[in-house]
Amino acid sequence: DTFFCSGSQTVMGIPIGCDNTSGHGVQNFYQALTNSCNPAFMQIGLRLGVQKFCYYFRAFGLTEKTGIDLPGEGQSIYVDEKDMTDLDLACNSFGQVCNLTPMEMITSYAAVINGGYLLKPYVVDKIVDQDGNVVLSNQRTVRRQAISEDTSAIMRDALEKVVEGNGGGNVYIKGYKIGGKSGTSEKLGLTGGKSDGEDNSEYVASYVCFTPADDPELILLVMADMPNKKIGYYGSKVAVPTARDILTDALPYLGYYPEYSDDEKANLDVKVPLLQSKGLSEAKTTLDGMGLKYEVKGEGSTVVAQSPVTGTTVAKNGIVYLYTNEDYSAEFTTVPDLVGVSATNANEAIAYNGLNMVATGASITHEGAIVNSQSIKAGTKVPKGTVVQLEFLVNENSD
């Protein structure tokens, strides 16, 4: 099916806008999901109808507690089927009107990608007594199957394409297949409208992601409650980078190692080898084989010093300075201000100043990627060849 977005949709006489006020035009489901298009999801909800929408809302456990083994679990807030209007349905379809607990959200999301099975979550794996006997053991408990395994496979693919369709976006980690979707919602009961030109609405920015995308084993929910609106409150900007940082640390720790695509293999960062005390000709050959550039300082035939030092990680096509005179003096350069600069311009500035870079965060191939932070303060004098770590962010005001 296709869905049309003109920038807004009117339901029961009420115009409801899309974040893209100029509209997305005609989209298929994959595109609508990637674009976080409100009108497309309103059309999907209205095509389902109140009865079928509420059937699935219940099937995914969104009207009941999850039964997790923790005290004081909260209850969702939602519009009952008998009271739901087409306007309620339209707003529910893109995630407004209802309030869910984080545990409800992540268990329902897991059901979407695990074959369709709504599971009972638990924290405690098992309890043993002082003699080592297992007195309680929690096992995988299926509450029901919400959707078919075929539909679940389609959704895994769709959610992976959301990440791929954004060039990896802010969750990009080299060597890992990740599926995910961000969200940005106003908080029910806490919207103050506009006063003196100031939007008093409070928001929750969220991101749920999973990996490996084709056979999920890990799922992660990050929620930012009442993010600073002046900095940005969209899930893609606030919650996604945090999810990326968590996964970057957690995946290797848990034994999940990267599997690089051909493009990633061709552009992997490299570690600078030990070149000091080697003949200049040998050092050049080594760097050529690694795809690194070099600049020789001096007239000697042996490398007496190098910058960056051995073991430093640099981007492919980085530069190594080779000093060959015993009485050498390291050459210095100034770190430029790169925050807010595009990936292409940042790369050019780094090269122009005789520096190296390592990119983190969003993929630098993403056309919207800009530098969000740099590891060395602008204006700092450093030896040529120094590595500046740049964190890239896709600066999009959307989910």
PDB file of C-alpha atoms in Angstrom, residues 111-349:
ATOM      1  CA  ALA A 111       6.955  -9.250  20.570  1.00  0.00           C
ATOM      2  CA  VAL A 112       7.085  -7.353  17.281  1.00  0.00           C
ATOM      3  CA  ILE A 113      10.570  -8.693  16.475  1.00  0.00           C
ATOM      4  CA  ASN A 114      10.857 -12.081  18.241  1.00  0.00           C
ATOM      5  CA  GLY A 115       8.351 -13.980  16.117  1.00  0.00           C
ATOM      6  CA  GLY A 116       5.286 -12.299  17.557  1.00  0.00           C
ATOM      7  CA  TYR A 117       5.386 -13.731  21.103  1.00  0.00           C
ATOM      8  CA  LEU A 118       4.414 -11.524  24.028  1.00  0.00           C
ATOM      9  CA  LEU A 119       6.628 -12.657  26.899  1.00  0.00           C
ATOM     10  CA  LYS A 120       6.478 -12.148  30.641  1.00  0.00           C
ATOM     11  CA  PRO A 121       9.573 -10.152  31.617  1.00  0.00           C
ATOM     12  CA  TYR A 122      11.636 -10.937  34.684  1.00  0.00           C
ATOM     13  CA  VAL A 123      14.697  -9.581  36.468  1.00  0.00           C
ATOM     14  CA  VAL A 124      15.726 -12.543  38.635  1.00  0.00           C
ATOM     15  CA  ASP A 125      17.070 -15.549  36.746  1.00  0.00           C
ATOM     16  CA  LYS A 126      17.082 -17.909  39.715  1.00  0.00           C
ATOM     17  CA  ILE A 127      17.295 -18.063  43.500  1.00  0.00           C
ATOM     18  CA  VAL A 128      19.478 -20.606  45.301  1.00  0.00           C
ATOM     19  CA  ASP A 129      19.561 -21.481  48.993  1.00  0.00           C
ATOM     20  CA  GLN A 130      22.658 -21.676  51.170  1.00  0.00           C
ATOM     21  CA  ASP A 131      23.216 -25.268  50.076  1.00  0.00           C
ATOM     22  CA  GLY A 132      23.192 -24.346  46.409  1.00  0.00           C
ATOM     23  CA  ASN A 133      19.741 -25.766  45.700  1.00  0.00           C
ATOM     24  CA  VAL A 134      17.641 -23.852  43.161  1.00  0.00           C
ATOM     25  CA  VAL A 135      14.468 -22.783  44.927  1.00  0.00           C
ATOM     26  CA  LEU A 136      13.152 -20.537  42.142  1.00  0.00           C
ATOM     27  CA  SER A 137      13.930 -20.447  38.462  1.00  0.00           C
ATOM     28  CA  ASN A 138      12.352 -18.108  35.952  1.00  0.00           C
ATOM     29  CA  GLN A 139      11.847 -19.525  32.471  1.00  0.00           C
ATOM     30  CA  ARG A 140      10.674 -18.097  29.206  1.00  0.00           C
ATOM     31  CA  THR A 141       6.922 -17.591  29.631  1.00  0.00           C
ATOM     32  CA  VAL A 142       4.771 -16.856  26.578  1.00  0.00           C
ATOM     33  CA  ARG A 143       1.628 -14.918  27.390  1.00  0.00           C
ATOM     34  CA  ARG A 144       0.281 -15.132  23.831  1.00  0.00           C
ATOM     35  CA  GLN A 145       1.235 -14.708  20.211  1.00  0.00           C
ATOM     36  CA  ALA A 146       0.277 -11.230  19.015  1.00  0.00           C
ATOM     37  CA  ILE A 147       1.290 -11.514  15.357  1.00  0.00           C
ATOM     38  CA  SER A 148       2.540 -14.266  13.050  1.00  0.00           C
ATOM     39  CA  GLU A 149       6.213 -15.095  12.634  1.00  0.00           C
ATOM     40  CA  ASP A 150       5.980 -13.938   9.012  1.00  0.00           C
ATOM     41  CA  THR A 151       4.682 -10.536  10.054  1.00  0.00           C
ATOM     42  CA  SER A 152       7.377 -10.334  12.717  1.00  0.00           C
ATOM     43  CA  ALA A 153      10.045 -11.013  10.063  1.00  0.00           C
ATOM     44  CA  ILE A 154       8.638  -8.200   7.921  1.00  0.00           C
ATOM     45  CA  MET A 155       8.810  -5.828  10.890  1.00  0.00           C
ATOM     46  CA  ARG A 156      12.422  -6.792  11.693  1.00  0.00           C
ATOM     47  CA  ASP A 157      13.304  -5.976   8.105  1.00  0.00           C
ATOM     48  CA  ALA A 158      11.345  -2.717   8.192  1.00  0.00           C
ATOM     49  CA  LEU A 159      12.988  -1.557  11.417  1.00  0.00           C
ATOM     50  CA  GLU A 160      16.452  -2.436  10.121  1.00  0.00           C
ATOM     51  CA  LYS A 161      15.673  -0.403   7.002  1.00  0.00           C
ATOM     52  CA  VAL A 162      14.762   2.556   9.220  1.00  0.00           C
ATOM     53  CA  VAL A 163      18.351   2.534  10.476  1.00  0.00           C
ATOM     54  CA  GLU A 164      19.821   1.842   7.046  1.00  0.00           C
ATOM     55  CA  GLY A 165      17.549   4.408   5.416  1.00  0.00           C
ATOM     56  CA  ASN A 166      18.990   7.045   7.706  1.00  0.00           C
ATOM     57  CA  GLY A 167      22.520   6.062   6.708  1.00  0.00           C
ATOM     58  CA  GLY A 168      22.873   4.450  10.100  1.00  0.00           C
ATOM     59  CA  GLY A 169      21.827   7.756  11.626  1.00  0.00           C
ATOM     60  CA  ASN A 170      22.947   8.449  15.167  1.00  0.00           C
ATOM     61  CA  VAL A 171      22.918   4.779  16.200  1.00  0.00           C
ATOM     62  CA  TYR A 172      25.465   3.682  13.592  1.00  0.00           C
ATOM     63  CA  ILE A 173      28.154   1.289  14.891  1.00  0.00           C
ATOM     64  CA  LYS A 174      30.553  -0.204  12.367  1.00  0.00           C
ATOM     65  CA  GLY A 175      30.139  -3.949  11.964  1.00  0.00           C
ATOM     66  CA  TYR A 176      26.757  -4.316  13.664  1.00  0.00           C
ATOM     67  CA  LYS A 177      23.293  -4.711  12.150  1.00  0.00           C
ATOM     68  CA  ILE A 178      20.832  -2.707  14.195  1.00  0.00           C
ATOM     69  CA  GLY A 179      17.104  -2.158  13.883  1.00  0.00           C
ATOM     70  CA  GLY A 180      15.294   0.563  15.726  1.00  0.00           C
ATOM     71  CA  LYS A 181      12.816   3.402  15.901  1.00  0.00           C
ATOM     72  CA  SER A 182      12.856   6.660  17.795  1.00  0.00           C
ATOM     73  CA  GLY A 183       9.858   8.463  19.215  1.00  0.00           C
ATOM     74  CA  THR A 184       8.918  11.880  20.561  1.00  0.00           C
ATOM     75  CA  SER A 185       5.720  12.290  22.571  1.00  0.00           C
ATOM     76  CA  GLU A 186       4.029  15.002  24.559  1.00  0.00           C
ATOM     77  CA  LYS A 187       3.226  14.030  28.136  1.00  0.00           C
ATOM     78  CA  LEU A 188      -0.476  13.669  28.860  1.00  0.00           C
ATOM     79  CA  GLY A 189      -1.784  16.125  31.408  1.00  0.00           C
ATOM     80  CA  LEU A 190       1.387  18.232  31.362  1.00  0.00           C
ATOM     81  CA  THR A 191       0.904  20.301  28.213  1.00  0.00           C
ATOM     82  CA  GLY A 192       0.591  23.944  29.041  1.00  0.00           C
ATOM     83  CA  GLY A 193       0.060  25.237  25.540  1.00  0.00           C
ATOM     84  CA  LYS A 194       1.788  28.438  24.474  1.00  0.00           C
ATOM     85  CA  SER A 195       2.311  31.438  26.691  1.00  0.00           C
ATOM     86  CA  ASP A 196       4.338  34.527  25.753  1.00  0.00           C
ATOM     87  CA  GLY A 197       5.677  32.683  22.748  1.00  0.00           C
ATOM     88  CA  GLU A 198       7.061  29.867  24.889  1.00  0.00           C
ATOM     89  CA  ASP A 199       5.980  26.278  24.325  1.00  0.00           C
ATOM     90  CA  ASN A 200       5.340  24.809  27.784  1.00  0.00           C
ATOM     91  CA  SER A 201       4.655  21.290  26.592  1.00  0.00           C
ATOM     92  CA  GLU A 202       6.757  18.568  28.189  1.00  0.00           C
ATOM     93  CA  TYR A 203       8.101  15.696  26.138  1.00  0.00           C
ATOM     94  CA  VAL A 204       9.510  12.218  26.387  1.00  0.00           C
ATOM     95  CA  ALA A 205      12.123  11.326  23.783  1.00  0.00           C
ATOM     96  CA  SER A 206      12.711   7.614  23.325  1.00  0.00           C
ATOM     97  CA  TYR A 207      14.528   5.036  21.257  1.00  0.00           C
ATOM     98  CA  VAL A 208      14.133   1.275  21.105  1.00  0.00           C
ATOM     99  CA  CYS A 209      16.723  -0.706  19.176  1.00  0.00           C
ATOM    100  CA  PHE A 210      17.735  -4.336  18.792  1.00  0.00           C
ATOM    101  CA  THR A 211      20.631  -6.367  17.453  1.00  0.00           C
ATOM    102  CA  PRO A 212      21.503  -8.472  15.525  1.00  0.00           C
ATOM    103  CA  ALA A 213      18.746  -7.053  13.336  1.00  0.00           C
ATOM    104  CA  ASP A 214      18.081 -10.306  11.463  1.00  0.00           C
ATOM    105  CA  ASP A 215      18.105 -12.515  14.589  1.00  0.00           C
ATOM    106  CA  PRO A 216      17.587 -10.311  17.658  1.00  0.00           C
ATOM    107  CA  GLU A 217      19.177 -11.256  20.957  1.00  0.00           C
ATOM    108  CA  LEU A 218      19.440  -7.881  22.648  1.00  0.00           C
ATOM    109  CA  ILE A 219      16.846  -5.123  22.938  1.00  0.00           C
ATOM    110  CA  LEU A 220      17.403  -1.702  24.474  1.00  0.00           C
ATOM    111  CA  LEU A 221      15.053   1.116  25.433  1.00  0.00           C
ATOM    112  CA  VAL A 222      16.392   4.600  26.187  1.00  0.00           C
ATOM    113  CA  MET A 223      13.977   7.250  27.427  1.00  0.00           C
ATOM    114  CA  ALA A 224      14.829  10.905  28.033  1.00  0.00           C
ATOM    115  CA  ASP A 225      12.188  12.412  30.292  1.00  0.00           C
ATOM    116  CA  MET A 226      11.591  16.152  29.768  1.00  0.00           C
ATOM    117  CA  PRO A 227      14.692  16.848  27.644  1.00  0.00           C
ATOM    118  CA  ASN A 228      15.927  20.409  27.241  1.00  0.00           C
ATOM    119  CA  LYS A 229      13.806  21.820  24.415  1.00  0.00           C
ATOM    120  CA  LYS A 230      16.333  24.538  23.599  1.00  0.00           C
ATOM    121  CA  ILE A 231      18.938  21.887  22.767  1.00  0.00           C
ATOM    122  CA  GLY A 232      16.484  19.516  21.109  1.00  0.00           C
ATOM    123  CA  TYR A 233      13.829  17.116  22.301  1.00  0.00           C
ATOM    124  CA  TYR A 234      13.476  14.682  19.394  1.00  0.00           C
ATOM    125  CA  GLY A 235      14.230  11.027  20.105  1.00  0.00           C
ATOM    126  CA  SER A 236      16.585  10.855  17.116  1.00  0.00           C
ATOM    127  CA  LYS A 237      18.702  13.623  18.614  1.00  0.00           C
ATOM    128  CA  VAL A 238      18.395  12.998  22.355  1.00  0.00           C
ATOM    129  CA  ALA A 239      17.911   9.266  22.960  1.00  0.00           C
ATOM    130  CA  VAL A 240      19.611   7.640  19.959  1.00  0.00           C
ATOM    131  CA  PRO A 241      23.193   8.788  20.685  1.00  0.00           C
ATOM    132  CA  THR A 242      22.875   7.439  24.230  1.00  0.00           C
ATOM    133  CA  ALA A 243      21.676   4.094  22.872  1.00  0.00           C
ATOM    134  CA  ARG A 244      24.678   4.021  20.525  1.00  0.00           C
ATOM    135  CA  ASP A 245      27.098   4.679  23.402  1.00  0.00           C
ATOM    136  CA  ILE A 246      25.526   1.923  25.509  1.00  0.00           C
ATOM    137  CA  LEU A 247      25.675  -0.616  22.672  1.00  0.00           C
ATOM    138  CA  THR A 248      29.248   0.351  21.789  1.00  0.00           C
ATOM    139  CA  ASP A 249      30.325  -0.698  25.285  1.00  0.00           C
ATOM    140  CA  ALA A 250      27.870  -3.543  25.870  1.00  0.00           C
ATOM    141  CA  LEU A 251      28.160  -5.530  22.639  1.00  0.00           C
ATOM    142  CA  PRO A 252      31.864  -6.482  22.882  1.00  0.00           C
ATOM    143  CA  TYR A 253      31.503  -7.028  26.650  1.00  0.00           C
ATOM    144  CA  LEU A 254      28.671  -9.500  26.050  1.00  0.00           C
ATOM    145  CA  GLY A 255      30.631 -11.308  23.356  1.00  0.00           C
ATOM    146  CA  TYR A 256      29.074  -9.810  20.212  1.00  0.00           C
ATOM    147  CA  TYR A 257      31.802  -8.927  17.753  1.00  0.00           C
ATOM    148  CA  PRO A 258      31.544  -6.823  14.587  1.00  0.00           C
ATOM    149  CA  GLU A 259      30.981  -8.337  11.163  1.00  0.00           C
ATOM    150  CA  TYR A 260      31.958  -5.690   8.660  1.00  0.00           C
ATOM    151  CA  SER A 261      30.391  -5.117   5.270  1.00  0.00           C
ATOM    152  CA  ASP A 262      32.683  -4.801   2.250  1.00  0.00           C
ATOM    153  CA  ASP A 263      32.331  -1.014   2.346  1.00  0.00           C
ATOM    154  CA  GLU A 264      33.138  -0.928   6.051  1.00  0.00           C
ATOM    155  CA  LYS A 265      36.158  -3.184   5.572  1.00  0.00           C
ATOM    156  CA  ALA A 266      37.474  -0.850   2.888  1.00  0.00           C
ATOM    157  CA  ASN A 267      37.231   2.134   5.264  1.00  0.00           C
ATOM    158  CA  LEU A 268      38.157   0.714   8.669  1.00  0.00           C
ATOM    159  CA  ASP A 269      40.251   2.805  11.014  1.00  0.00           C
ATOM    160  CA  VAL A 270      43.836   1.549  11.292  1.00  0.00           C
ATOM    161  CA  LYS A 271      46.446   1.505  14.037  1.00  0.00           C
ATOM    162  CA  VAL A 272      49.700   3.268  13.339  1.00  0.00           C
ATOM    163  CA  PRO A 273      52.546   0.718  13.342  1.00  0.00           C
ATOM    164  CA  LEU A 274      55.958   1.015  14.995  1.00  0.00           C
ATOM    165  CA  LEU A 275      58.134   2.871  12.499  1.00  0.00           C
ATOM    166  CA  GLN A 276      60.755   4.360  14.764  1.00  0.00           C
ATOM    167  CA  SER A 277      64.265   2.945  14.094  1.00  0.00           C
ATOM    168  CA  LYS A 278      63.138   1.471  10.781  1.00  0.00           C
ATOM    169  CA  GLY A 279      64.646   2.464   7.465  1.00  0.00           C
ATOM    170  CA  LEU A 280      62.754   5.215   5.695  1.00  0.00           C
ATOM    171  CA  SER A 281      62.136   3.071   2.635  1.00  0.00           C
ATOM    172  CA  GLU A 282      60.678   0.262   4.767  1.00  0.00           C
ATOM    173  CA  ALA A 283      58.490   2.713   6.711  1.00  0.00           C
ATOM    174  CA  LYS A 284      57.085   4.149   3.473  1.00  0.00           C
ATOM    175  CA  THR A 285      56.291   0.691   2.115  1.00  0.00           C
ATOM    176  CA  THR A 286      54.519  -0.244   5.364  1.00  0.00           C
ATOM    177  CA  LEU A 287      52.362   2.890   5.331  1.00  0.00           C
ATOM    178  CA  ASP A 288      51.540   2.484   1.631  1.00  0.00           C
ATOM    179  CA  GLY A 289      50.286  -1.035   2.341  1.00  0.00           C
ATOM    180  CA  MET A 290      48.033   0.242   5.130  1.00  0.00           C
ATOM    181  CA  GLY A 291      46.495   3.019   3.049  1.00  0.00           C
ATOM    182  CA  LEU A 292      48.135   5.749   5.128  1.00  0.00           C
ATOM    183  CA  LYS A 293      49.825   8.880   3.813  1.00  0.00           C
ATOM    184  CA  TYR A 294      53.114  10.166   5.134  1.00  0.00           C
ATOM    185  CA  GLU A 295      55.260  13.251   5.183  1.00  0.00           C
ATOM    186  CA  VAL A 296      59.016  13.053   5.743  1.00  0.00           C
ATOM    187  CA  LYS A 297      60.718  15.697   7.846  1.00  0.00           C
ATOM    188  CA  GLY A 298      64.519  15.636   7.488  1.00  0.00           C
ATOM    189  CA  GLU A 299      67.169  14.252   5.174  1.00  0.00           C
ATOM    190  CA  GLY A 300      68.104  11.083   7.081  1.00  0.00           C
ATOM    191  CA  SER A 301      67.495   7.502   5.946  1.00  0.00           C
ATOM    192  CA  THR A 302      66.158   6.184   9.279  1.00  0.00           C
ATOM    193  CA  VAL A 303      63.010   7.128  11.178  1.00  0.00           C
ATOM    194  CA  VAL A 304      63.984   8.572  14.560  1.00  0.00           C
ATOM    195  CA  ALA A 305      60.485   9.705  15.604  1.00  0.00           C
ATOM    196  CA  GLN A 306      56.916   9.569  14.364  1.00  0.00           C
ATOM    197  CA  SER A 307      53.584  11.296  14.887  1.00  0.00           C
ATOM    198  CA  PRO A 308      51.098   9.841  15.735  1.00  0.00           C
ATOM    199  CA  VAL A 309      52.877   7.386  18.018  1.00  0.00           C
ATOM    200  CA  THR A 310      52.694   3.613  17.660  1.00  0.00           C
ATOM    201  CA  GLY A 311      49.277   2.079  18.344  1.00  0.00           C
ATOM    202  CA  THR A 312      47.286   5.254  17.751  1.00  0.00           C
ATOM    203  CA  THR A 313      44.055   4.681  15.814  1.00  0.00           C
ATOM    204  CA  VAL A 314      43.544   6.896  12.770  1.00  0.00           C
ATOM    205  CA  ALA A 315      41.090   6.979   9.910  1.00  0.00           C
ATOM    206  CA  LYS A 316      41.955   5.334   6.603  1.00  0.00           C
ATOM    207  CA  ASN A 317      44.008   7.747   4.461  1.00  0.00           C
ATOM    208  CA  GLY A 318      45.318   9.445   7.575  1.00  0.00           C
ATOM    209  CA  ILE A 319      48.802  10.945   7.662  1.00  0.00           C
ATOM    210  CA  VAL A 320      51.941   9.974   9.605  1.00  0.00           C
ATOM    211  CA  TYR A 321      54.828  12.389  10.052  1.00  0.00           C
ATOM    212  CA  LEU A 322      58.247  10.738   9.856  1.00  0.00           C
ATOM    213  CA  TYR A 323      61.218  12.562  11.397  1.00  0.00           C
ATOM    214  CA  THR A 324      64.636  11.434  10.184  1.00  0.00           C
ATOM    215  CA  ASN A 325      67.076  13.938  11.746  1.00  0.00           C
ATOM    216  CA  GLU A 326      68.446  13.176  15.218  1.00  0.00           C
ATOM    217  CA  ASP A 327      68.058  16.832  16.221  1.00  0.00           C
ATOM    218  CA  TYR A 328      64.486  17.057  14.954  1.00  0.00           C
ATOM    219  CA  SER A 329      61.861  19.416  16.350  1.00  0.00           C
ATOM    220  CA  ALA A 330      58.247  18.361  16.104  1.00  0.00           C
ATOM    221  CA  GLU A 331      56.114  20.632  13.966  1.00  0.00           C
ATOM    222  CA  PHE A 332      52.962  22.044  15.567  1.00  0.00           C
ATOM    223  CA  THR A 333      49.586  23.057  14.177  1.00  0.00           C
ATOM    224  CA  THR A 334      46.355  24.552  15.495  1.00  0.00           C
ATOM    225  CA  VAL A 335      43.169  22.522  16.012  1.00  0.00           C
ATOM    226  CA  PRO A 336      40.292  24.174  14.104  1.00  0.00           C
ATOM    227  CA  ASP A 337      36.750  24.655  15.399  1.00  0.00           C
ATOM    228  CA  LEU A 338      34.782  21.842  13.762  1.00  0.00           C
ATOM    229  CA  VAL A 339      31.544  21.758  15.782  1.00  0.00           C
ATOM    230  CA  GLY A 340      28.567  22.129  13.444  1.00  0.00           C
ATOM    231  CA  VAL A 341      30.664  21.407  10.349  1.00  0.00           C
ATOM    232  CA  SER A 342      29.684  18.760   7.797  1.00  0.00           C
ATOM    233  CA  ALA A 343      31.663  15.532   7.512  1.00  0.00           C
ATOM    234  CA  THR A 344      33.191  16.573   4.179  1.00  0.00           C
ATOM    235  CA  ASN A 345      34.284  19.981   5.436  1.00  0.00           C
ATOM    236  CA  ALA A 346      35.593  18.534   8.694  1.00  0.00           C
ATOM    237  CA  ASN A 347      37.716  16.024   6.801  1.00  0.00           C
ATOM    238  CA  GLU A 348      39.129  18.795   4.588  1.00  0.00           C
ATOM    239  CA  ALA A 349      39.932  21.004   7.592  1.00  0.00           C
TER     240      ALA A 349
END
